[in-house]
Amino acid sequence: MTVGEMLVATVPMARTLNLAFLETTPERAVVRLPDQADYHNHVGGPHAGAMFTLAESASGAIVIAAFGDQMSRAVPLAVKAEIGYKKLAVGEVTATATLGRPIADVVAELDAGQRPEFPVAIEITRADGAVTGEMTVVWTLRPNG
């Protein structure tokens, strides 16, 4: 099962919004929100809440791809998120997430008994490439037990 398939199977909001996980690697996650009238706002584009969920889902995908091998000893949790809406989004939108710290550094903190935190930066673009939003989600790996 791919990271995207796993998230669609286990995260109801990903299914509800019909998110498409196009790429999920430890270096990058790309997730698309199709244009769906049921999730439009008052100006005919994707609702801000749908775009937030899209970006947060892309951040979760990269976290699973980067740290999936650590899941037996730690659970990933979002600590905080900040989003900025830059331009009007219309049509389908795509979120591209990148990890803000080297994987080895995060794992080394976990190995040292710490609860590492790390940012994931997400850029939301519309089909013409214009950036419609930017989001940062800070994640942690909470050790089990």
Coordinates of N, CA, C and O in Angstrom, one line a residue:
M1 N 0.8 -1.2 0.0 CA 0.0 0.0 0.0 C 0.9 1.2 0.0 O 1.8 1.4 0.8
T2 N 0.6 2.2 -0.9 CA 1.4 3.4 -0.9 C 1.0 4.3 0.2 O -0.1 4.1 0.8
V3 N 1.8 5.4 0.5 CA 1.4 6.3 1.5 C 0.1 7.0 1.2 O -0.8 7.1 2.0
G4 N -0.1 7.4 -0.1 CA -1.4 8.0 -0.4 C -2.6 7.0 -0.2 O -3.6 7.5 0.3
E5 N -2.4 5.8 -0.6 CA -3.5 4.8 -0.4 C -3.8 4.6 1.1 O -4.9 4.5 1.5
M6 N -2.7 4.6 1.9 CA -2.9 4.4 3.3 C -3.7 5.6 3.9 O -4.6 5.4 4.7
L7 N -3.3 6.8 3.5 CA -3.9 8.0 4.0 C -5.4 8.1 3.6 O -6.3 8.4 4.4
V8 N -5.7 7.7 2.4 CA -7.1 7.7 1.9 C -7.9 6.7 2.7 O -9.1 6.9 3.0
A9 N -7.3 5.6 3.0 CA -8.0 4.5 3.7 C -8.2 4.8 5.2 O -9.1 4.3 5.8
T10 N -7.3 5.6 5.8 CA -7.4 5.8 7.2 C -7.8 7.2 7.6 O -8.1 7.5 8.8
V11 N -7.8 8.2 6.7 CA -8.1 9.6 7.1 C -9.4 10.0 6.3 O -9.4 10.2 5.1
P12 N -10.5 9.9 7.0 CA -11.8 10.2 6.3 C -11.9 11.5 5.5 O -12.5 11.6 4.5
M13 N -11.2 12.6 6.0 CA -11.3 13.9 5.3 C -10.6 13.7 3.9 O -11.0 14.4 3.0
A14 N -9.5 13.0 3.8 CA -8.9 12.8 2.6 C -9.8 12.1 1.5 O -9.8 12.5 0.4
R15 N -10.6 11.2 2.0 CA -11.6 10.5 1.1 C -12.7 11.5 0.8 O -13.1 11.6 -0.3
T16 N -13.2 12.2 1.8 CA -14.3 13.1 1.6 C -14.0 14.2 0.5 O -14.8 14.5 -0.3
L17 N -12.8 14.7 0.6 CA -12.4 15.7 -0.4 C -11.9 15.2 -1.7 O -11.5 15.9 -2.6
N18 N -11.8 13.8 -1.8 CA -11.3 13.2 -3.0 C -9.9 13.6 -3.4 O -9.5 13.8 -4.5
L19 N -9.0 13.7 -2.4 CA -7.7 14.1 -2.6 C -6.9 13.0 -3.4 O -7.1 11.8 -3.1
A20 N -6.1 13.5 -4.3 CA -5.3 12.6 -5.1 C -3.8 12.7 -4.7 O -3.3 13.8 -4.8
F21 N -3.2 11.7 -4.2 CA -1.8 11.7 -3.8 C -0.9 11.4 -5.0 O -0.8 10.2 -5.4
L22 N -0.3 12.4 -5.6 CA 0.4 12.2 -6.8 C 1.8 11.8 -6.6 O 2.4 11.0 -7.5
E23 N 2.4 12.2 -5.6 CA 3.8 11.9 -5.3 C 4.0 11.9 -3.8 O 3.6 12.8 -3.1
T24 N 4.6 10.8 -3.2 CA 4.9 10.8 -1.8 C 6.2 10.1 -1.6 O 6.4 8.9 -1.7
T25 N 7.2 11.0 -1.4 CA 8.6 10.5 -1.1 C 9.1 11.2 0.1 O 8.4 12.2 0.6
P26 N 10.2 10.8 0.7 CA 10.7 11.5 1.9 C 11.2 12.9 1.6 O 11.3 13.7 2.5
E27 N 11.3 13.2 0.3 CA 11.8 14.6 -0.1 C 10.6 15.5 -0.5 O 10.8 16.7 -0.4
R28 N 9.5 14.9 -0.9 CA 8.4 15.7 -1.5 C 7.1 15.0 -1.5 O 7.1 13.8 -1.8
A29 N 6.1 15.7 -1.2 CA 4.7 15.1 -1.4 C 3.9 16.1 -2.2 O 3.9 17.3 -2.0
V30 N 3.2 15.6 -3.2 CA 2.3 16.4 -4.0 C 0.9 15.8 -4.0 O 0.7 14.6 -4.3
V31 N -0.1 16.6 -3.6 CA -1.4 16.2 -3.4 C -2.3 17.2 -4.2 O -2.2 18.4 -4.0
R32 N -3.3 16.7 -4.9 CA -4.2 17.5 -5.7 C -5.6 17.4 -5.1 O -6.1 16.4 -4.8
L33 N -6.3 18.6 -5.1 CA -7.7 18.7 -4.7 C -8.4 19.0 -6.0 O -8.2 20.1 -6.6
P34 N -9.3 18.1 -6.5 CA -10.0 18.4 -7.7 C -11.0 19.5 -7.5 O -11.4 19.8 -6.4
D35 N -11.4 20.2 -8.6 CA -12.4 21.2 -8.6 C -13.8 20.6 -8.4 O -14.2 19.8 -9.2
Q36 N -14.4 20.9 -7.2 CA -15.7 20.3 -6.8 C -16.6 21.3 -6.3 O -16.3 21.9 -5.2
A37 N -17.7 21.5 -6.9 CA -18.6 22.6 -6.5 C -19.1 22.5 -5.1 O -19.3 23.5 -4.4
D38 N -19.2 21.3 -4.5 CA -19.6 21.1 -3.1 C -18.6 21.7 -2.1 O -19.0 21.9 -1.0
Y39 N -17.4 22.0 -2.6 CA -16.4 22.5 -1.7 C -15.9 23.9 -2.1 O -14.8 24.3 -1.7
H40 N -16.8 24.6 -2.8 CA -16.5 26.0 -3.2 C -16.8 27.0 -2.1 O -17.7 26.7 -1.3
N41 N -16.2 28.1 -2.2 CA -16.5 29.2 -1.3 C -17.5 30.2 -2.1 O -18.0 29.9 -3.2
H42 N -17.7 31.3 -1.5 CA -18.6 32.3 -2.1 C -18.1 33.0 -3.4 O -18.9 33.7 -4.0
V43 N -16.8 32.8 -3.8 CA -16.3 33.3 -5.0 C -16.0 32.3 -6.0 O -15.4 32.5 -7.1
G44 N -16.5 31.0 -5.8 CA -16.4 30.0 -6.8 C -15.1 29.1 -6.8 O -15.0 28.3 -7.7
G45 N -14.3 29.4 -5.8 CA -13.0 28.6 -5.8 C -13.1 27.6 -4.6 O -14.1 27.6 -3.9
P46 N -12.0 26.9 -4.4 CA -12.0 25.9 -3.3 C -12.1 26.7 -1.9 O -11.4 27.7 -1.8
H47 N -12.9 26.2 -1.0 CA -13.0 26.8 0.3 C -11.7 26.8 1.0 O -10.9 25.9 0.9
A48 N -11.5 27.8 1.8 CA -10.2 27.9 2.6 C -10.0 26.7 3.5 O -8.9 26.2 3.6
G49 N -11.1 26.1 4.0 CA -10.9 24.9 4.9 C -10.5 23.7 4.0 O -9.7 22.9 4.5
A50 N -11.0 23.6 2.8 CA -10.6 22.5 1.9 C -9.1 22.7 1.5 O -8.4 21.7 1.5
M51 N -8.7 23.9 1.3 CA -7.3 24.2 1.0 C -6.4 23.9 2.2 O -5.3 23.3 2.0
F52 N -6.8 24.2 3.4 CA -6.1 23.9 4.6 C -5.9 22.4 4.7 O -4.8 21.9 5.0
T53 N -7.0 21.7 4.5 CA -7.0 20.2 4.6 C -6.1 19.6 3.5 O -5.3 18.7 3.8
L54 N -6.1 20.1 2.3 CA -5.2 19.7 1.3 C -3.8 19.8 1.7 O -3.0 18.9 1.6
A55 N -3.4 21.0 2.2 CA -2.0 21.3 2.5 C -1.6 20.4 3.7 O -0.5 19.9 3.8
E56 N -2.4 20.3 4.7 CA -2.1 19.5 5.9 C -2.0 18.1 5.5 O -1.1 17.3 6.0
S57 N -2.8 17.6 4.6 CA -2.7 16.2 4.1 C -1.3 16.0 3.4 O -0.7 14.9 3.5
A58 N -0.9 17.0 2.6 CA 0.4 16.8 1.9 C 1.5 16.8 2.9 O 2.5 16.0 2.8
S59 N 1.4 17.6 4.0 CA 2.4 17.5 5.0 C 2.4 16.2 5.7 O 3.5 15.6 6.0
G60 N 1.3 15.6 6.0 CA 1.2 14.3 6.6 C 1.8 13.2 5.7 O 2.4 12.3 6.2
A61 N 1.6 13.4 4.4 CA 2.1 12.4 3.5 C 3.6 12.3 3.5 O 4.2 11.3 3.5
I62 N 4.2 13.5 3.5 CA 5.7 13.5 3.6 C 6.2 13.0 4.9 O 7.3 12.4 5.0
V63 N 5.5 13.3 6.0 CA 5.9 12.8 7.3 C 5.9 11.3 7.3 O 6.9 10.7 7.8
I64 N 4.9 10.7 6.8 CA 4.8 9.3 6.8 C 5.8 8.7 5.9 O 6.5 7.7 6.2
A65 N 6.1 9.3 4.7 CA 7.1 8.8 3.8 C 8.5 8.9 4.4 O 9.3 8.0 4.3
A66 N 8.8 10.0 5.1 CA 10.1 10.2 5.7 C 10.3 9.4 7.0 O 11.4 8.9 7.3
F67 N 9.3 9.2 7.8 CA 9.4 8.6 9.1 C 8.6 7.4 9.3 O 8.4 6.9 10.5
G68 N 8.1 6.8 8.3 CA 7.3 5.6 8.4 C 8.0 4.4 9.1 O 7.4 3.7 9.9
D69 N 9.3 4.4 9.0 CA 10.1 3.3 9.6 C 10.3 3.6 11.1 O 10.8 2.7 11.9
Q70 N 9.8 4.7 11.6 CA 9.9 5.0 13.1 C 8.6 4.8 13.8 O 8.5 5.0 15.0
M71 N 7.5 4.4 13.1 CA 6.2 4.3 13.6 C 6.1 3.3 14.8 O 5.2 3.4 15.6
S72 N 6.9 2.3 14.8 CA 6.9 1.4 15.9 C 7.3 1.9 17.2 O 7.0 1.4 18.3
R73 N 8.0 3.1 17.2 CA 8.4 3.7 18.4 C 8.0 5.1 18.7 O 8.2 5.7 19.7
A74 N 7.3 5.7 17.7 CA 6.9 7.1 17.8 C 5.7 7.3 17.0 O 5.5 6.7 15.9
V75 N 4.8 8.2 17.4 CA 3.6 8.6 16.6 C 3.8 10.1 16.1 O 4.2 10.9 16.9
P76 N 3.6 10.3 14.8 CA 3.7 11.7 14.3 C 2.4 12.5 14.7 O 1.3 11.9 14.6
L77 N 2.6 13.7 15.2 CA 1.5 14.6 15.5 C 1.8 16.0 15.0 O 2.9 16.5 15.2
A78 N 0.8 16.6 14.5 CA 0.9 18.0 14.1 C 0.9 18.8 15.4 O 0.0 18.6 16.2
V79 N 1.8 19.8 15.5 CA 1.9 20.6 16.7 C 1.2 22.0 16.5 O 0.4 22.4 17.3
K80 N 1.4 22.5 15.3 CA 0.8 23.8 15.0 C 0.9 24.0 13.5 O 1.7 23.4 12.8
A81 N 0.0 24.9 13.0 CA 0.0 25.2 11.5 C -0.3 26.6 11.3 O -1.1 27.2 12.1
E82 N 0.3 27.2 10.3 CA 0.0 28.6 9.9 C -0.1 28.6 8.4 O 0.7 28.0 7.7
I83 N -1.2 29.2 7.9 CA -1.5 29.3 6.5 C -1.7 30.7 6.1 O -2.2 31.5 6.8
G84 N -1.2 31.1 4.9 CA -1.5 32.4 4.3 C -2.1 32.2 2.9 O -1.6 31.4 2.1
Y85 N -3.2 32.9 2.7 CA -3.9 32.8 1.4 C -3.4 33.9 0.5 O -3.6 35.1 0.9
K86 N -2.7 33.7 -0.6 CA -2.0 34.7 -1.4 C -2.8 35.2 -2.6 O -2.7 36.4 -2.8
K87 N -3.5 34.3 -3.3 CA -4.2 34.7 -4.5 C -5.5 33.9 -4.5 O -5.6 32.8 -3.9
L88 N -6.4 34.4 -5.3 CA -7.7 33.6 -5.5 C -7.4 32.3 -6.1 O -6.7 32.2 -7.1
A89 N -7.9 31.2 -5.5 CA -7.7 29.9 -6.0 C -9.0 29.6 -6.8 O -10.1 29.8 -6.4
V90 N -8.8 29.0 -8.0 CA -9.9 28.6 -8.9 C -9.5 27.3 -9.5 O -8.3 27.0 -9.7
G91 N -10.5 26.4 -9.7 CA -10.2 25.1 -10.4 C -9.6 24.2 -9.4 O -9.6 24.4 -8.2
E92 N -8.9 23.2 -9.9 CA -8.1 22.3 -9.1 C -6.9 23.0 -8.5 O -6.3 23.9 -9.2
V93 N -6.5 22.6 -7.3 CA -5.3 23.2 -6.7 C -4.5 22.0 -6.2 O -4.9 20.9 -5.9
T94 N -3.2 22.3 -6.2 CA -2.2 21.3 -5.8 C -1.3 21.8 -4.7 O -0.9 22.9 -4.7
A95 N -1.1 20.9 -3.7 CA -0.2 21.2 -2.6 C 1.1 20.4 -2.7 O 1.1 19.2 -3.0
T96 N 2.2 21.1 -2.6 CA 3.5 20.5 -2.6 C 4.2 20.7 -1.3 O 4.5 21.9 -0.9
A97 N 4.6 19.6 -0.6 CA 5.2 19.7 0.7 C 6.6 19.3 0.6 O 7.0 18.4 -0.1
T98 N 7.5 20.0 1.4 CA 8.9 19.7 1.6 C 9.2 19.7 3.1 O 8.7 20.5 3.8
L99 N 10.1 18.8 3.4 CA 10.5 18.6 4.8 C 11.5 19.7 5.1 O 12.4 20.0 4.3
G100 N 11.4 20.3 6.3 CA 12.3 21.5 6.7 C 13.5 21.1 7.5 O 14.3 22.0 7.8
R101 N 13.7 19.8 7.8 CA 14.9 19.4 8.5 C 15.4 18.1 7.9 O 14.6 17.3 7.5
P102 N 16.7 17.8 8.0 CA 17.2 16.5 7.5 C 16.6 15.4 8.4 O 16.5 15.5 9.6
I103 N 16.2 14.3 7.7 CA 15.6 13.1 8.4 C 16.5 12.6 9.4 O 16.1 12.3 10.6
A104 N 17.8 12.5 9.1 CA 18.8 11.9 10.1 C 18.9 12.8 11.3 O 19.0 12.2 12.4
D105 N 18.7 14.1 11.3 CA 18.8 14.9 12.5 C 17.6 14.7 13.4 O 17.7 14.6 14.6
V106 N 16.4 14.5 12.7 CA 15.2 14.2 13.5 C 15.3 12.9 14.2 O 15.0 12.7 15.4
V107 N 15.7 11.9 13.5 CA 15.9 10.5 14.0 C 16.9 10.5 15.1 O 16.7 9.8 16.2
A108 N 18.0 11.3 15.0 CA 19.0 11.3 16.0 C 18.4 11.9 17.3 O 18.8 11.4 18.4
E109 N 17.6 12.9 17.2 CA 16.9 13.4 18.4 C 16.0 12.4 19.1 O 16.0 12.2 20.3
L110 N 15.3 11.6 18.2 CA 14.4 10.6 18.7 C 15.3 9.5 19.4 O 15.0 9.0 20.5
D111 N 16.4 9.1 18.8 CA 17.3 8.2 19.4 C 17.9 8.6 20.7 O 18.1 7.8 21.6
A112 N 18.0 9.9 20.9 CA 18.5 10.5 22.1 C 17.5 10.6 23.2 O 17.7 11.2 24.3
G113 N 16.3 10.1 22.9 CA 15.2 10.2 23.9 C 14.4 11.5 23.9 O 13.6 11.7 24.8
Q114 N 14.6 12.3 22.9 CA 13.9 13.6 22.8 C 12.6 13.4 22.0 O 12.4 12.4 21.3
R115 N 11.8 14.5 22.0 CA 10.6 14.5 21.2 C 10.9 15.6 20.1 O 10.6 16.8 20.3
P116 N 11.4 15.2 19.0 CA 11.8 16.1 17.9 C 10.7 16.9 17.3 O 9.6 16.3 17.2
E117 N 10.9 18.1 16.9 CA 9.9 18.9 16.1 C 10.6 19.3 14.9 O 11.8 19.5 14.8
F118 N 9.8 19.4 13.8 CA 10.3 19.7 12.5 C 9.2 20.4 11.6 O 8.1 20.0 11.7
P119 N 9.6 21.4 10.9 CA 8.6 22.0 10.0 C 8.4 21.3 8.7 O 9.4 20.7 8.2
V120 N 7.3 21.4 8.1 CA 7.0 21.0 6.7 C 6.4 22.3 6.1 O 5.4 22.8 6.5
A121 N 7.0 22.7 5.0 CA 6.6 23.8 4.2 C 5.7 23.3 3.0 O 6.1 22.3 2.4
I122 N 4.6 24.0 2.8 CA 3.7 23.5 1.7 C 3.3 24.8 0.9 O 3.0 25.8 1.4
E123 N 3.4 24.6 -0.4 CA 3.0 25.6 -1.4 C 1.7 25.1 -2.1 O 1.7 23.9 -2.6
I124 N 0.7 25.9 -2.2 CA -0.5 25.6 -2.9 C -0.6 26.4 -4.1 O -0.4 27.6 -4.1
T125 N -0.8 25.7 -5.3 CA -0.8 26.3 -6.6 C -2.1 25.9 -7.3 O -2.6 24.9 -7.1
R126 N -2.5 26.8 -8.2 CA -3.6 26.5 -9.1 C -3.0 26.0 -10.4 O -1.7 25.9 -10.6
A127 N -3.8 25.5 -11.3 CA -3.3 24.9 -12.6 C -2.4 25.7 -13.4 O -1.5 25.2 -14.1
D128 N -2.5 27.0 -13.3 CA -1.6 27.9 -14.1 C -0.3 28.2 -13.4 O 0.5 28.9 -13.9
G129 N -0.1 27.5 -12.3 CA 1.2 27.6 -11.6 C 1.3 28.8 -10.5 O 2.2 28.9 -9.8
A130 N 0.2 29.6 -10.5 CA 0.2 30.7 -9.5 C 0.1 30.2 -8.1 O -0.7 29.2 -7.9
V131 N 0.9 30.7 -7.2 CA 0.8 30.3 -5.8 C -0.4 31.0 -5.2 O -0.5 32.2 -5.1
T132 N -1.3 30.2 -4.7 CA -2.5 30.7 -4.0 C -2.4 30.7 -2.5 O -3.2 31.3 -1.8
G133 N -1.5 29.9 -2.0 CA -1.3 29.8 -0.5 C 0.0 29.2 -0.1 O 0.6 28.4 -0.9
E134 N 0.4 29.5 1.1 CA 1.6 28.9 1.7 C 1.3 28.5 3.1 O 0.6 29.2 3.8
M135 N 1.7 27.3 3.5 CA 1.4 26.8 4.8 C 2.7 26.2 5.4 O 3.5 25.7 4.7
T136 N 2.8 26.3 6.7 CA 3.8 25.6 7.5 C 3.2 24.8 8.6 O 2.3 25.4 9.3
V137 N 3.5 23.5 8.6 CA 3.0 22.7 9.7 C 4.2 22.2 10.5 O 5.1 21.7 9.9
V138 N 4.2 22.4 11.8 CA 5.2 21.9 12.6 C 4.7 20.6 13.2 O 3.6 20.5 13.7
W139 N 5.5 19.5 13.0 CA 5.2 18.2 13.4 C 6.2 17.8 14.5 O 7.3 18.3 14.7
T140 N 5.7 16.8 15.3 CA 6.6 16.1 16.3 C 6.5 14.6 16.1 O 5.5 14.1 15.6
L141 N 7.5 13.9 16.6 CA 7.4 12.5 16.7 C 7.4 12.2 18.2 O 8.4 12.4 18.9
R142 N 6.2 11.9 18.7 CA 6.1 11.6 20.1 C 6.4 10.1 20.4 O 5.8 9.2 19.9
P143 N 7.5 9.9 21.2 CA 7.9 8.6 21.5 C 6.7 7.8 22.2 O 6.0 8.4 23.0
N144 N 6.6 6.5 21.8 CA 5.6 5.7 22.5 C 6.0 5.3 23.9 O 7.2 5.2 24.2
G145 N 5.0 5.2 24.8 CA 5.3 4.8 26.2 C 5.7 5.9 27.0 O 5.9 6.4 27.8

